mmCIF file of N, CA and C in Angstrom:
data_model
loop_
_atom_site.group_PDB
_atom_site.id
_atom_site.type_symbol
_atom_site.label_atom_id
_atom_site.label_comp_id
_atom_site.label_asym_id
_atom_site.label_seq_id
_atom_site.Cartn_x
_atom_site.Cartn_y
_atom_site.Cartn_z
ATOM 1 N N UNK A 1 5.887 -31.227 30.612
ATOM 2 C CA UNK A 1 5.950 -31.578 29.205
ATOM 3 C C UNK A 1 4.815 -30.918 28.417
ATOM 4 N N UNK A 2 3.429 -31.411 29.001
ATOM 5 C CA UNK A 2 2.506 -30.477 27.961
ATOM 6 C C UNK A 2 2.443 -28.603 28.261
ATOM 7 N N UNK A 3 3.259 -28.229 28.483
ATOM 8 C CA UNK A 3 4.112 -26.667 29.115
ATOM 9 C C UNK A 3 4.548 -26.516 27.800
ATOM 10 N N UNK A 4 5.373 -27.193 27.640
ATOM 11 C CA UNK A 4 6.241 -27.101 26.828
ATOM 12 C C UNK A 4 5.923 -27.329 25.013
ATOM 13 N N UNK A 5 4.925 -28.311 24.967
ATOM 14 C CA UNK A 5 4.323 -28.330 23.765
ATOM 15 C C UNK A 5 2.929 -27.271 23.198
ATOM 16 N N UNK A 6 2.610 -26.864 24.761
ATOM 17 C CA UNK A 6 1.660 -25.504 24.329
ATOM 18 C C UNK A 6 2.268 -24.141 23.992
ATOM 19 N N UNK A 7 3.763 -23.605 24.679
ATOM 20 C CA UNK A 7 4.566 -22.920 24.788
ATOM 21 C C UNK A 7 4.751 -23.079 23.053
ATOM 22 N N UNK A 8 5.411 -24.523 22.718
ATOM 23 C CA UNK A 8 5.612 -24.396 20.978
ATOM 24 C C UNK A 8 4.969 -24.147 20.268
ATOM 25 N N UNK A 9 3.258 -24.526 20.379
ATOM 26 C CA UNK A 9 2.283 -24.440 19.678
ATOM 27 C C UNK A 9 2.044 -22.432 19.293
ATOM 28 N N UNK A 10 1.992 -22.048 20.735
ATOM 29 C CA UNK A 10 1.747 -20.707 20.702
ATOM 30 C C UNK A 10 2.671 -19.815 20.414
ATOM 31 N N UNK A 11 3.957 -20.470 19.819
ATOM 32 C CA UNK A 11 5.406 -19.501 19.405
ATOM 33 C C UNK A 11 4.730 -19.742 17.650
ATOM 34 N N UNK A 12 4.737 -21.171 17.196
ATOM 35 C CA UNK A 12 4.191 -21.020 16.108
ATOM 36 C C UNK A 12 3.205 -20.279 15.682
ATOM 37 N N UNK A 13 2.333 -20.353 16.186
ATOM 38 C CA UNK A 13 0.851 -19.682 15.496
ATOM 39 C C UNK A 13 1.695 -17.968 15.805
ATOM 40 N N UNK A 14 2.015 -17.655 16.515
ATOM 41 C CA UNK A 14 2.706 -15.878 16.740
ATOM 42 C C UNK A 14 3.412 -15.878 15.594
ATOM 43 N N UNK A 15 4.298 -16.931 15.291
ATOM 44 C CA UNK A 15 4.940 -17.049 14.333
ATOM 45 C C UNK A 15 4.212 -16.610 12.840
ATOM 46 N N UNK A 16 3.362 -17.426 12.513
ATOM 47 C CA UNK A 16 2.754 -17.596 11.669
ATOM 48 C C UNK A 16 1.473 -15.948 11.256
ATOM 49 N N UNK A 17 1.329 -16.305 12.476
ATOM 50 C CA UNK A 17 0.584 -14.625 12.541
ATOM 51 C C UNK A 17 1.557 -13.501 11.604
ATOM 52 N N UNK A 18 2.796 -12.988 12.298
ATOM 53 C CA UNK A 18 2.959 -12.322 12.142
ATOM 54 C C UNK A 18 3.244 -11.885 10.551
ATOM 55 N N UNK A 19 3.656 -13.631 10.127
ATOM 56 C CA UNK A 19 3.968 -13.862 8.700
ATOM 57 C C UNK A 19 3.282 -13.041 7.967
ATOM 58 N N UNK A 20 1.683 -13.673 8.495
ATOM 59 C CA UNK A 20 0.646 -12.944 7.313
ATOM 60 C C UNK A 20 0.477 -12.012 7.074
ATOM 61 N N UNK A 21 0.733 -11.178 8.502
ATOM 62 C CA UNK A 21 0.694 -9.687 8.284
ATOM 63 C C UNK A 21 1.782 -9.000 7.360
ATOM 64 N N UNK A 22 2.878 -9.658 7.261
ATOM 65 C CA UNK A 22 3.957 -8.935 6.304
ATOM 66 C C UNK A 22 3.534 -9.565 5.081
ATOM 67 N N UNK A 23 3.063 -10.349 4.475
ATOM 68 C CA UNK A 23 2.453 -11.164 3.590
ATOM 69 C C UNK A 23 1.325 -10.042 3.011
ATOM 70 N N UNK A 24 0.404 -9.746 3.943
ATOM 71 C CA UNK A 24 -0.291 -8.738 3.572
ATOM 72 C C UNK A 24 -0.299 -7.646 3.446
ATOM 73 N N UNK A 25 0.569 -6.890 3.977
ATOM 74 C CA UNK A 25 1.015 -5.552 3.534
ATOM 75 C C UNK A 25 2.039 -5.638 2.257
ATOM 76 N N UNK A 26 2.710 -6.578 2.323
ATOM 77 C CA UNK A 26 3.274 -6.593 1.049
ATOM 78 C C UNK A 26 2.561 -6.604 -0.082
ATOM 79 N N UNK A 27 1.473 -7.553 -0.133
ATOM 80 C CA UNK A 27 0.530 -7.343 -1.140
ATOM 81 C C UNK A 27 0.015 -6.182 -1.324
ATOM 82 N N UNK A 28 -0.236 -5.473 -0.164
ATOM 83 C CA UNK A 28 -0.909 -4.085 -0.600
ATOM 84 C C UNK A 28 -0.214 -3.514 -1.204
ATOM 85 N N UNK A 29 0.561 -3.318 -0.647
ATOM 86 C CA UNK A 29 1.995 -2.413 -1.658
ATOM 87 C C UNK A 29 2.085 -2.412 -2.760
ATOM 88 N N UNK A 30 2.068 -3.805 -2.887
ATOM 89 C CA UNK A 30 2.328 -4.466 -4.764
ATOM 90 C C UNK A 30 0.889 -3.550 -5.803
ATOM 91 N N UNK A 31 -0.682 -3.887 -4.751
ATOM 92 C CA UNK A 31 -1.863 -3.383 -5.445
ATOM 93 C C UNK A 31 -1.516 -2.215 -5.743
ATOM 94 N N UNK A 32 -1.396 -1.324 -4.675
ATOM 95 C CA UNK A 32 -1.336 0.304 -4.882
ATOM 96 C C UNK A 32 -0.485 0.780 -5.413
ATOM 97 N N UNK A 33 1.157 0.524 -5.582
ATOM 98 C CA UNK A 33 1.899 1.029 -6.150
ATOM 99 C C UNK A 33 1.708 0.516 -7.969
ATOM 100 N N UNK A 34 1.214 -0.593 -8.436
ATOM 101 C CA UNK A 34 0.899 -0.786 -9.459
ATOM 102 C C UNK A 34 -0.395 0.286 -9.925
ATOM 103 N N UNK A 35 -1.647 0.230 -8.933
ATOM 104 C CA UNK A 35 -2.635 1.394 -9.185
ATOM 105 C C UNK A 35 -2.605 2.484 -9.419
ATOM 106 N N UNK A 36 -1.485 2.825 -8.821
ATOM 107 C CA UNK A 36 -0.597 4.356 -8.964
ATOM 108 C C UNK A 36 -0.088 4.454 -10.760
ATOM 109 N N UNK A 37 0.415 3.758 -10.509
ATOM 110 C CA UNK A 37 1.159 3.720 -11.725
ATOM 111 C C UNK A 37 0.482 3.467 -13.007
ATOM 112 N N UNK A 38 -0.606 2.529 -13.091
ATOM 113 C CA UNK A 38 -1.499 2.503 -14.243
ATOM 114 C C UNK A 38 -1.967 3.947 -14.158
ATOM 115 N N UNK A 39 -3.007 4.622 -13.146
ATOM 116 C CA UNK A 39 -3.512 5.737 -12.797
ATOM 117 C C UNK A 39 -2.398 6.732 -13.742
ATOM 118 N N UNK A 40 -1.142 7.333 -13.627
ATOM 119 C CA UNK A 40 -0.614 7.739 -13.628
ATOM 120 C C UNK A 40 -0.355 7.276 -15.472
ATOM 121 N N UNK A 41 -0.250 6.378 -15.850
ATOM 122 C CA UNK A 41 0.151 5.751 -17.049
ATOM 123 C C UNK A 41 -1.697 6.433 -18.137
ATOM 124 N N UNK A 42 -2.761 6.340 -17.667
ATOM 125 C CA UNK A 42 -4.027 6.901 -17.867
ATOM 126 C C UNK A 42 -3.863 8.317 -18.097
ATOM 127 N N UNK A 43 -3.923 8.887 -17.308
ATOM 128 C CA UNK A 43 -4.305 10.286 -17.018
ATOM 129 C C UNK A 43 -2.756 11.262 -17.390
ATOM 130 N N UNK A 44 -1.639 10.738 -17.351
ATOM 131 C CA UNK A 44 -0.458 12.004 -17.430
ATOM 132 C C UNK A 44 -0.074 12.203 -16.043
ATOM 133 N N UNK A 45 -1.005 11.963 -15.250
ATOM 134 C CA UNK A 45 -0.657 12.868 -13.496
ATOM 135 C C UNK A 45 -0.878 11.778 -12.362
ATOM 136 N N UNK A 46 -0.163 11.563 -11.737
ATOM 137 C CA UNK A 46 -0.513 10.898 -10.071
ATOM 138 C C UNK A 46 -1.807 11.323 -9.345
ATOM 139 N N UNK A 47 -2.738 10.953 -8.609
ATOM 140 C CA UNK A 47 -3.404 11.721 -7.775
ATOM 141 C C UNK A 47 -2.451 12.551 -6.952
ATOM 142 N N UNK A 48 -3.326 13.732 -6.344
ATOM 143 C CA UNK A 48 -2.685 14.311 -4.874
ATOM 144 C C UNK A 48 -2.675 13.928 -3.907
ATOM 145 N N UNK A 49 -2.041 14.331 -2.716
ATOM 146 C CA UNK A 49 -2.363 13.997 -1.819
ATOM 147 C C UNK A 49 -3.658 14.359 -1.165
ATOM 148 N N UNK A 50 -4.286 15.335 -1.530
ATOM 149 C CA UNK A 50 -5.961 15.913 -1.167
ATOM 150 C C UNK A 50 -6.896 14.987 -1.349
ATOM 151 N N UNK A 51 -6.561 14.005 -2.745
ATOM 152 C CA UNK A 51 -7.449 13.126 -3.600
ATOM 153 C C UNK A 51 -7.485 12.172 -2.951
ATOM 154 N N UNK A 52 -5.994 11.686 -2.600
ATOM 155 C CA UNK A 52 -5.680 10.734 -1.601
ATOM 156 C C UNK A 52 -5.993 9.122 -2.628
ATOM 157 N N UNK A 53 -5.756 8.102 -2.289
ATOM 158 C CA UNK A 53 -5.941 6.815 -2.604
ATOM 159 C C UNK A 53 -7.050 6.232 -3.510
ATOM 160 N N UNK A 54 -8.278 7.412 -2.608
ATOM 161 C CA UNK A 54 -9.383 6.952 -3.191
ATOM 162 C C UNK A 54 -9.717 7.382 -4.589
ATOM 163 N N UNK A 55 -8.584 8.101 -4.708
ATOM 164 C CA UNK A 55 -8.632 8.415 -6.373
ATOM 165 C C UNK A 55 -8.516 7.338 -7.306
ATOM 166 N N UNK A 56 -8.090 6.163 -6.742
ATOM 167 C CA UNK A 56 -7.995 4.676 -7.326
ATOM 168 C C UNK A 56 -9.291 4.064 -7.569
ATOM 169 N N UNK A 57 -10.783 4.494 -6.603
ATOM 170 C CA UNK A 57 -11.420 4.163 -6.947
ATOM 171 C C UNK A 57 -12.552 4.500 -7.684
ATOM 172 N N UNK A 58 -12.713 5.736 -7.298
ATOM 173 C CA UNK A 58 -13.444 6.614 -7.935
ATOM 174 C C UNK A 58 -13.183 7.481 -8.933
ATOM 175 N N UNK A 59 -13.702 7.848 -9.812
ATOM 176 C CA UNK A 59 -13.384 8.201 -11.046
ATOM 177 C C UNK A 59 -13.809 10.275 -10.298
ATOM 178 N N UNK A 60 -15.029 9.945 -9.411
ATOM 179 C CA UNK A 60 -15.547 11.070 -8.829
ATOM 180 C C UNK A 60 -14.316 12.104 -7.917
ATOM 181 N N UNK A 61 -13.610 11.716 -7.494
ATOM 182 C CA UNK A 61 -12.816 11.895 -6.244
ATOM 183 C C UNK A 61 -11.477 13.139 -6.753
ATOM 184 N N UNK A 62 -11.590 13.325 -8.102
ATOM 185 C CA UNK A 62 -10.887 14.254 -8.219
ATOM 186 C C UNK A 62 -11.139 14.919 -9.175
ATOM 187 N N UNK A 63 -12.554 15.068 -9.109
ATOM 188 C CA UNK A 63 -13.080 15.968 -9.875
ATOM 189 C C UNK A 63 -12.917 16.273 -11.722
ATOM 190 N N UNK A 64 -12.423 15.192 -11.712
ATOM 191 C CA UNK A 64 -12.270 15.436 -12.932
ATOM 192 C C UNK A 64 -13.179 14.101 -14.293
ATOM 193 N N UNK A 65 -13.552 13.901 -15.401
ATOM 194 C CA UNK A 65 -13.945 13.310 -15.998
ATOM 195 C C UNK A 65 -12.352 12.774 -16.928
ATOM 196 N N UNK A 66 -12.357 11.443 -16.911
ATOM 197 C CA UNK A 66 -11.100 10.927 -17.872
ATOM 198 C C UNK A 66 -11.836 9.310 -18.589
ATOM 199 N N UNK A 67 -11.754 10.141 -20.062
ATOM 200 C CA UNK A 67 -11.784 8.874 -20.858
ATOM 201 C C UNK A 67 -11.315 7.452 -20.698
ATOM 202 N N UNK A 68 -10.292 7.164 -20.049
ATOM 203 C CA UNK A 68 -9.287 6.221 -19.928
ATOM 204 C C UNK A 68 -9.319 5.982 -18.442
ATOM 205 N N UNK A 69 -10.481 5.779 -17.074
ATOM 206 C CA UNK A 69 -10.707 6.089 -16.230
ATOM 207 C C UNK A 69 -11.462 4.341 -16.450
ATOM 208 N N UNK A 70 -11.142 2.905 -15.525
ATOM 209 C CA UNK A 70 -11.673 2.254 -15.363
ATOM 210 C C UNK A 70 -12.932 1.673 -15.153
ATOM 211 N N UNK A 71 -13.268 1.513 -15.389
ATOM 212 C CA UNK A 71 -15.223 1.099 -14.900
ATOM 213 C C UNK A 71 -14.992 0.102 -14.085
ATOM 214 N N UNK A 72 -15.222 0.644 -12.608
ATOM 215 C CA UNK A 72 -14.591 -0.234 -11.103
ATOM 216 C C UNK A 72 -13.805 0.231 -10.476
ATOM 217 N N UNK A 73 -13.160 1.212 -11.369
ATOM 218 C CA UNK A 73 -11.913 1.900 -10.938
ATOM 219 C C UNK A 73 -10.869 1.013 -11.264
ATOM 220 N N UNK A 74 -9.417 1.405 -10.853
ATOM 221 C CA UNK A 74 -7.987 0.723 -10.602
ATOM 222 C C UNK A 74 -7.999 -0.284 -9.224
ATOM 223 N N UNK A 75 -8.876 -0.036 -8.332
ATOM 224 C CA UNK A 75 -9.305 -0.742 -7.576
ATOM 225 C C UNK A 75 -10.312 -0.684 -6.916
ATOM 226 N N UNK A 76 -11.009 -2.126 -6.364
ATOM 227 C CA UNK A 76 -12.618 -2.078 -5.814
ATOM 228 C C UNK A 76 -12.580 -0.920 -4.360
ATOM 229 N N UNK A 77 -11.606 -1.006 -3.814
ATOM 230 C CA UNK A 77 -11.337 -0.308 -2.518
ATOM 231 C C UNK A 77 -9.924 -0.294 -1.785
ATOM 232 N N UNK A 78 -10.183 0.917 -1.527
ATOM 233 C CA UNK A 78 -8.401 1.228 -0.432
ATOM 234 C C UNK A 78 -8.888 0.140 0.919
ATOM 235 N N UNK A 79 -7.427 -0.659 0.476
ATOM 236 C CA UNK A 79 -6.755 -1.647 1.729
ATOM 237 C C UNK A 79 -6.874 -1.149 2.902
ATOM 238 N N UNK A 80 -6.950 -1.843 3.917
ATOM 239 C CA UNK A 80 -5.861 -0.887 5.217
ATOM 240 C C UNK A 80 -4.924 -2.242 5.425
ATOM 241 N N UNK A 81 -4.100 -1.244 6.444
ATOM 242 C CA UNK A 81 -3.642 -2.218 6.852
ATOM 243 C C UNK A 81 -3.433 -3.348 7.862
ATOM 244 N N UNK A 82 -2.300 -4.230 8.599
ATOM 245 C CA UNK A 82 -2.960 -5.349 9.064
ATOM 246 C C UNK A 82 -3.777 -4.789 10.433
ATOM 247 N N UNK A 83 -2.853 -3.735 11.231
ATOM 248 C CA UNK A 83 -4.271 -3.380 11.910
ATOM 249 C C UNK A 83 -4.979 -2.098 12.068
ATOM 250 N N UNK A 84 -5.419 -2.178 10.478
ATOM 251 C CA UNK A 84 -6.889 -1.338 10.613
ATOM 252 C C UNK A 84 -6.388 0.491 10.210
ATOM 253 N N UNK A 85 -5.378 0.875 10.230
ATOM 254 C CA UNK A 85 -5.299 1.448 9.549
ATOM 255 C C UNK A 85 -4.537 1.839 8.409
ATOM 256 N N UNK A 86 -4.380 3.350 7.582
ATOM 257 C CA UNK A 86 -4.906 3.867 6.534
ATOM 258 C C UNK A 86 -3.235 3.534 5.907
ATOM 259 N N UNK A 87 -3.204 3.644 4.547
ATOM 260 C CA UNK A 87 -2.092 3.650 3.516
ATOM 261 C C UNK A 87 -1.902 4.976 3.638
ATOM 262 N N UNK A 88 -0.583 5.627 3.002
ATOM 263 C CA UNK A 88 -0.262 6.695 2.921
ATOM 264 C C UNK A 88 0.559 6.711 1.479
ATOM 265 N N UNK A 89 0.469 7.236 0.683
ATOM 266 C CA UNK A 89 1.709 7.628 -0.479
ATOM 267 C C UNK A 89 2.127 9.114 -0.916
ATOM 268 N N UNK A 90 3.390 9.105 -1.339
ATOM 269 C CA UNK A 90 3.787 10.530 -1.818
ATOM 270 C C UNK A 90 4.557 10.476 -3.239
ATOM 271 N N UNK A 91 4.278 11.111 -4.146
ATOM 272 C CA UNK A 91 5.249 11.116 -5.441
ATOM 273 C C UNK A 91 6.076 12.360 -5.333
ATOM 274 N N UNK A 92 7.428 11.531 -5.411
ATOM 275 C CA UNK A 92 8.385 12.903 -5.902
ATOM 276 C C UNK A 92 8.900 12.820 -7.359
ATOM 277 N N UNK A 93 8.931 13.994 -7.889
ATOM 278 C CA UNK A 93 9.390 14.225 -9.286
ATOM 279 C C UNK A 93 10.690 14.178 -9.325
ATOM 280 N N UNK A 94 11.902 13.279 -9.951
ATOM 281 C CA UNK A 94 13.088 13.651 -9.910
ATOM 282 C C UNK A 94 12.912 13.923 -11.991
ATOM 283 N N UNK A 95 14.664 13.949 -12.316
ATOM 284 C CA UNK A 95 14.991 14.267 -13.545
ATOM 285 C C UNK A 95 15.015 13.111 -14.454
ATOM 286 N N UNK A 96 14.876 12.172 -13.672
ATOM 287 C CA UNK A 96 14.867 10.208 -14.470
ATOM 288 C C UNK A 96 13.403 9.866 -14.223
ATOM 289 N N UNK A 97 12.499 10.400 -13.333
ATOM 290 C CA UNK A 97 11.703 10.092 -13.542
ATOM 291 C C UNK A 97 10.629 10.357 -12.251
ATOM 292 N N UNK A 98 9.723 9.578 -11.776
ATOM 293 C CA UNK A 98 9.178 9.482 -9.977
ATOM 294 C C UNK A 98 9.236 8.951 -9.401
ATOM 295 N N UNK A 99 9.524 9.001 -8.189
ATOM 296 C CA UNK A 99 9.429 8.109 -7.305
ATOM 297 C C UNK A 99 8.509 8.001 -6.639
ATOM 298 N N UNK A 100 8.060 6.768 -6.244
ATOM 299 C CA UNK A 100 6.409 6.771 -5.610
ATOM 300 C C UNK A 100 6.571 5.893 -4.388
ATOM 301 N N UNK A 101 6.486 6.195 -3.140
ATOM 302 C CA UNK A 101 6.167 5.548 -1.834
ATOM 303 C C UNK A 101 4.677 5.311 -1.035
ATOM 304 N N UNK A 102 5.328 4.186 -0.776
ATOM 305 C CA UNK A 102 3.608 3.401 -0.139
ATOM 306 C C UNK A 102 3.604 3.718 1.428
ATOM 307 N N UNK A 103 3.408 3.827 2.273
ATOM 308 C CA UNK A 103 3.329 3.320 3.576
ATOM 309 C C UNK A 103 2.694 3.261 4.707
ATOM 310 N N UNK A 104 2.595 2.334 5.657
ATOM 311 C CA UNK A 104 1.662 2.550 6.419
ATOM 312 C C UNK A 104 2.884 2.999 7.926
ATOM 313 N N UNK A 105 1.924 3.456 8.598
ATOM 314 C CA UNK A 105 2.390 3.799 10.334
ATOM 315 C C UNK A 105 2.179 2.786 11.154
ATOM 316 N N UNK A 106 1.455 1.773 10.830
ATOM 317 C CA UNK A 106 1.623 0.859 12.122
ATOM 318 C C UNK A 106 2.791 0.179 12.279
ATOM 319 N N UNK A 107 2.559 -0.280 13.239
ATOM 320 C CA UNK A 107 3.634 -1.164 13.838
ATOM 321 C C UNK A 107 3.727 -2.941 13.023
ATOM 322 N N UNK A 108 4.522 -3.402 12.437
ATOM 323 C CA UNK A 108 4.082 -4.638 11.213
ATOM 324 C C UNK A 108 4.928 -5.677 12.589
ATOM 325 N N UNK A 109 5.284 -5.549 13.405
ATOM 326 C CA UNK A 109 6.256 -6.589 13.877
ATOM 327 C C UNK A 109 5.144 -6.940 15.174
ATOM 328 N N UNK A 110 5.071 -8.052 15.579
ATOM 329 C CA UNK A 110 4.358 -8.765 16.484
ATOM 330 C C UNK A 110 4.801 -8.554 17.545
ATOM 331 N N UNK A 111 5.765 -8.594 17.909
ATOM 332 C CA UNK A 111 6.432 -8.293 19.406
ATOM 333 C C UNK A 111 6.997 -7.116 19.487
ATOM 334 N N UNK A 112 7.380 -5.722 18.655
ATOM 335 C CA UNK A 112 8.282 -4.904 18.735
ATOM 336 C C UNK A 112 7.149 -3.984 19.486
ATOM 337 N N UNK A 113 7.550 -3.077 20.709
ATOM 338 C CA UNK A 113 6.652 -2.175 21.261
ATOM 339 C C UNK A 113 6.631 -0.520 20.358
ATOM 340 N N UNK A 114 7.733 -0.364 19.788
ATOM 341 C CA UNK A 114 8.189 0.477 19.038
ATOM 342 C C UNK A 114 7.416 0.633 17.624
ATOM 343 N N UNK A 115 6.466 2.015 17.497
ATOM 344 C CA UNK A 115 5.625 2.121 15.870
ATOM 345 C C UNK A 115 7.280 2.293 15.122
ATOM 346 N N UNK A 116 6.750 1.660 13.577
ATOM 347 C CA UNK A 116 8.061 1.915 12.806
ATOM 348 C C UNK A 116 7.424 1.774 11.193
ATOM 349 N N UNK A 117 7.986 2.671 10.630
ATOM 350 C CA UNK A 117 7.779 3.150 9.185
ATOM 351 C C UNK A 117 7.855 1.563 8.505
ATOM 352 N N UNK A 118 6.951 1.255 7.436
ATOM 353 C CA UNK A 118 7.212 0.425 6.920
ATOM 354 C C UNK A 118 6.537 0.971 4.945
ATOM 355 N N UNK A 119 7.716 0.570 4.640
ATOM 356 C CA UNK A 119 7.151 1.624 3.283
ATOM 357 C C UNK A 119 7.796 0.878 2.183
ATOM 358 N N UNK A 120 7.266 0.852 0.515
ATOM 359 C CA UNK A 120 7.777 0.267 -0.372
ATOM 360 C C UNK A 120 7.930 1.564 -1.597
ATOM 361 N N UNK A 121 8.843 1.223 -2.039
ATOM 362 C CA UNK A 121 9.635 2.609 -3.257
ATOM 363 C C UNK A 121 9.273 2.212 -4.391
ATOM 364 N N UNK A 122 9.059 2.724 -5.256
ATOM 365 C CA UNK A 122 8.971 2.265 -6.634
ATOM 366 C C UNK A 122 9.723 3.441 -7.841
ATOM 367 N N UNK A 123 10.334 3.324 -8.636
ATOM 368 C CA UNK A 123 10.602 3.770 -9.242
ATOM 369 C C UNK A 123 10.341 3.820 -10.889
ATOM 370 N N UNK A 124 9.604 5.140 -11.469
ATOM 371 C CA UNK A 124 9.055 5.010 -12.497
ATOM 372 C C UNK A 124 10.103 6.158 -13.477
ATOM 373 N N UNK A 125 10.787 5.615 -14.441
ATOM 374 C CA UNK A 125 11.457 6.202 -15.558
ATOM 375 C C UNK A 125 10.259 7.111 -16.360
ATOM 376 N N UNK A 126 11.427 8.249 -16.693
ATOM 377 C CA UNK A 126 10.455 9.509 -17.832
ATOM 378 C C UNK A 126 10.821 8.530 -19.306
ATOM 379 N N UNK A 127 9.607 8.714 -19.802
ATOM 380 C CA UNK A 127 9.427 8.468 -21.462
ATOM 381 C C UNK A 127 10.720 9.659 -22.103
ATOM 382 N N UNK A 128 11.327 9.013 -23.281
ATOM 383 C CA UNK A 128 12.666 9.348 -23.589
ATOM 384 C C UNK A 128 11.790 10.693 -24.570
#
């Protein structure tokens, strides 16, 4: 019997674990793809990929000086993720507008042995 109630205890908390971790990458997603997008709403241009993320925080990081450039930045610091590592994003230009993807490479699932893409889309309309 107490087998069996430690067995439940430790399905929950796995349970619960894993929650947070999708809990928390989701949030990141939400930060950065909004950061992107103010960034982008500021300046006319997305960072590059050279500039990378940290163009969110530093005003330094891409060399350039912009009036409309946060004091703190768009954010205090690039996330990682739940374990430990780095965000990735790419903007593509279509004819309606960009599309902007978040994602990280780890593995987000608690039990899956398999790494698997986990990524959020956003879609930003061109000014008419």
């Amino acid at each position: 019997m107490k087998f069996i109630l430690i067995l439940m205890s430790f399905l929950q908390v796995s349970h619960t674990y894993a929650e947070s971790r999708v809990c928390k990458t989701n949030a990141d997603f939400d930060l950065l793809v909004r950061s992107l997008n103010l960034y982008y709403l500021d300046s006319g241009v997305y960072p590059t990929q050279v500039q990378s993320l940290e163009a969110l925080v530093s005003e330094t990081s891409n060399g350039v000086k912009s009036l409309h450039f946060p004091k703190g930045g768009y954010i205090g610091k690039v996330p990682l993720d739940p374990d430990g590592e780095d965000y990735y994003f790419e903007v593509i230009e279509s004819k309606i507008g960009h599309v902007v993807v978040v994602w990280s490479d780890s593995n987000p699932g608690l039990f899956d042995n398999k790494k698997c893409k986990s990524e959020l889309v956003s879609i930003t309309r061109k000014k008419a």
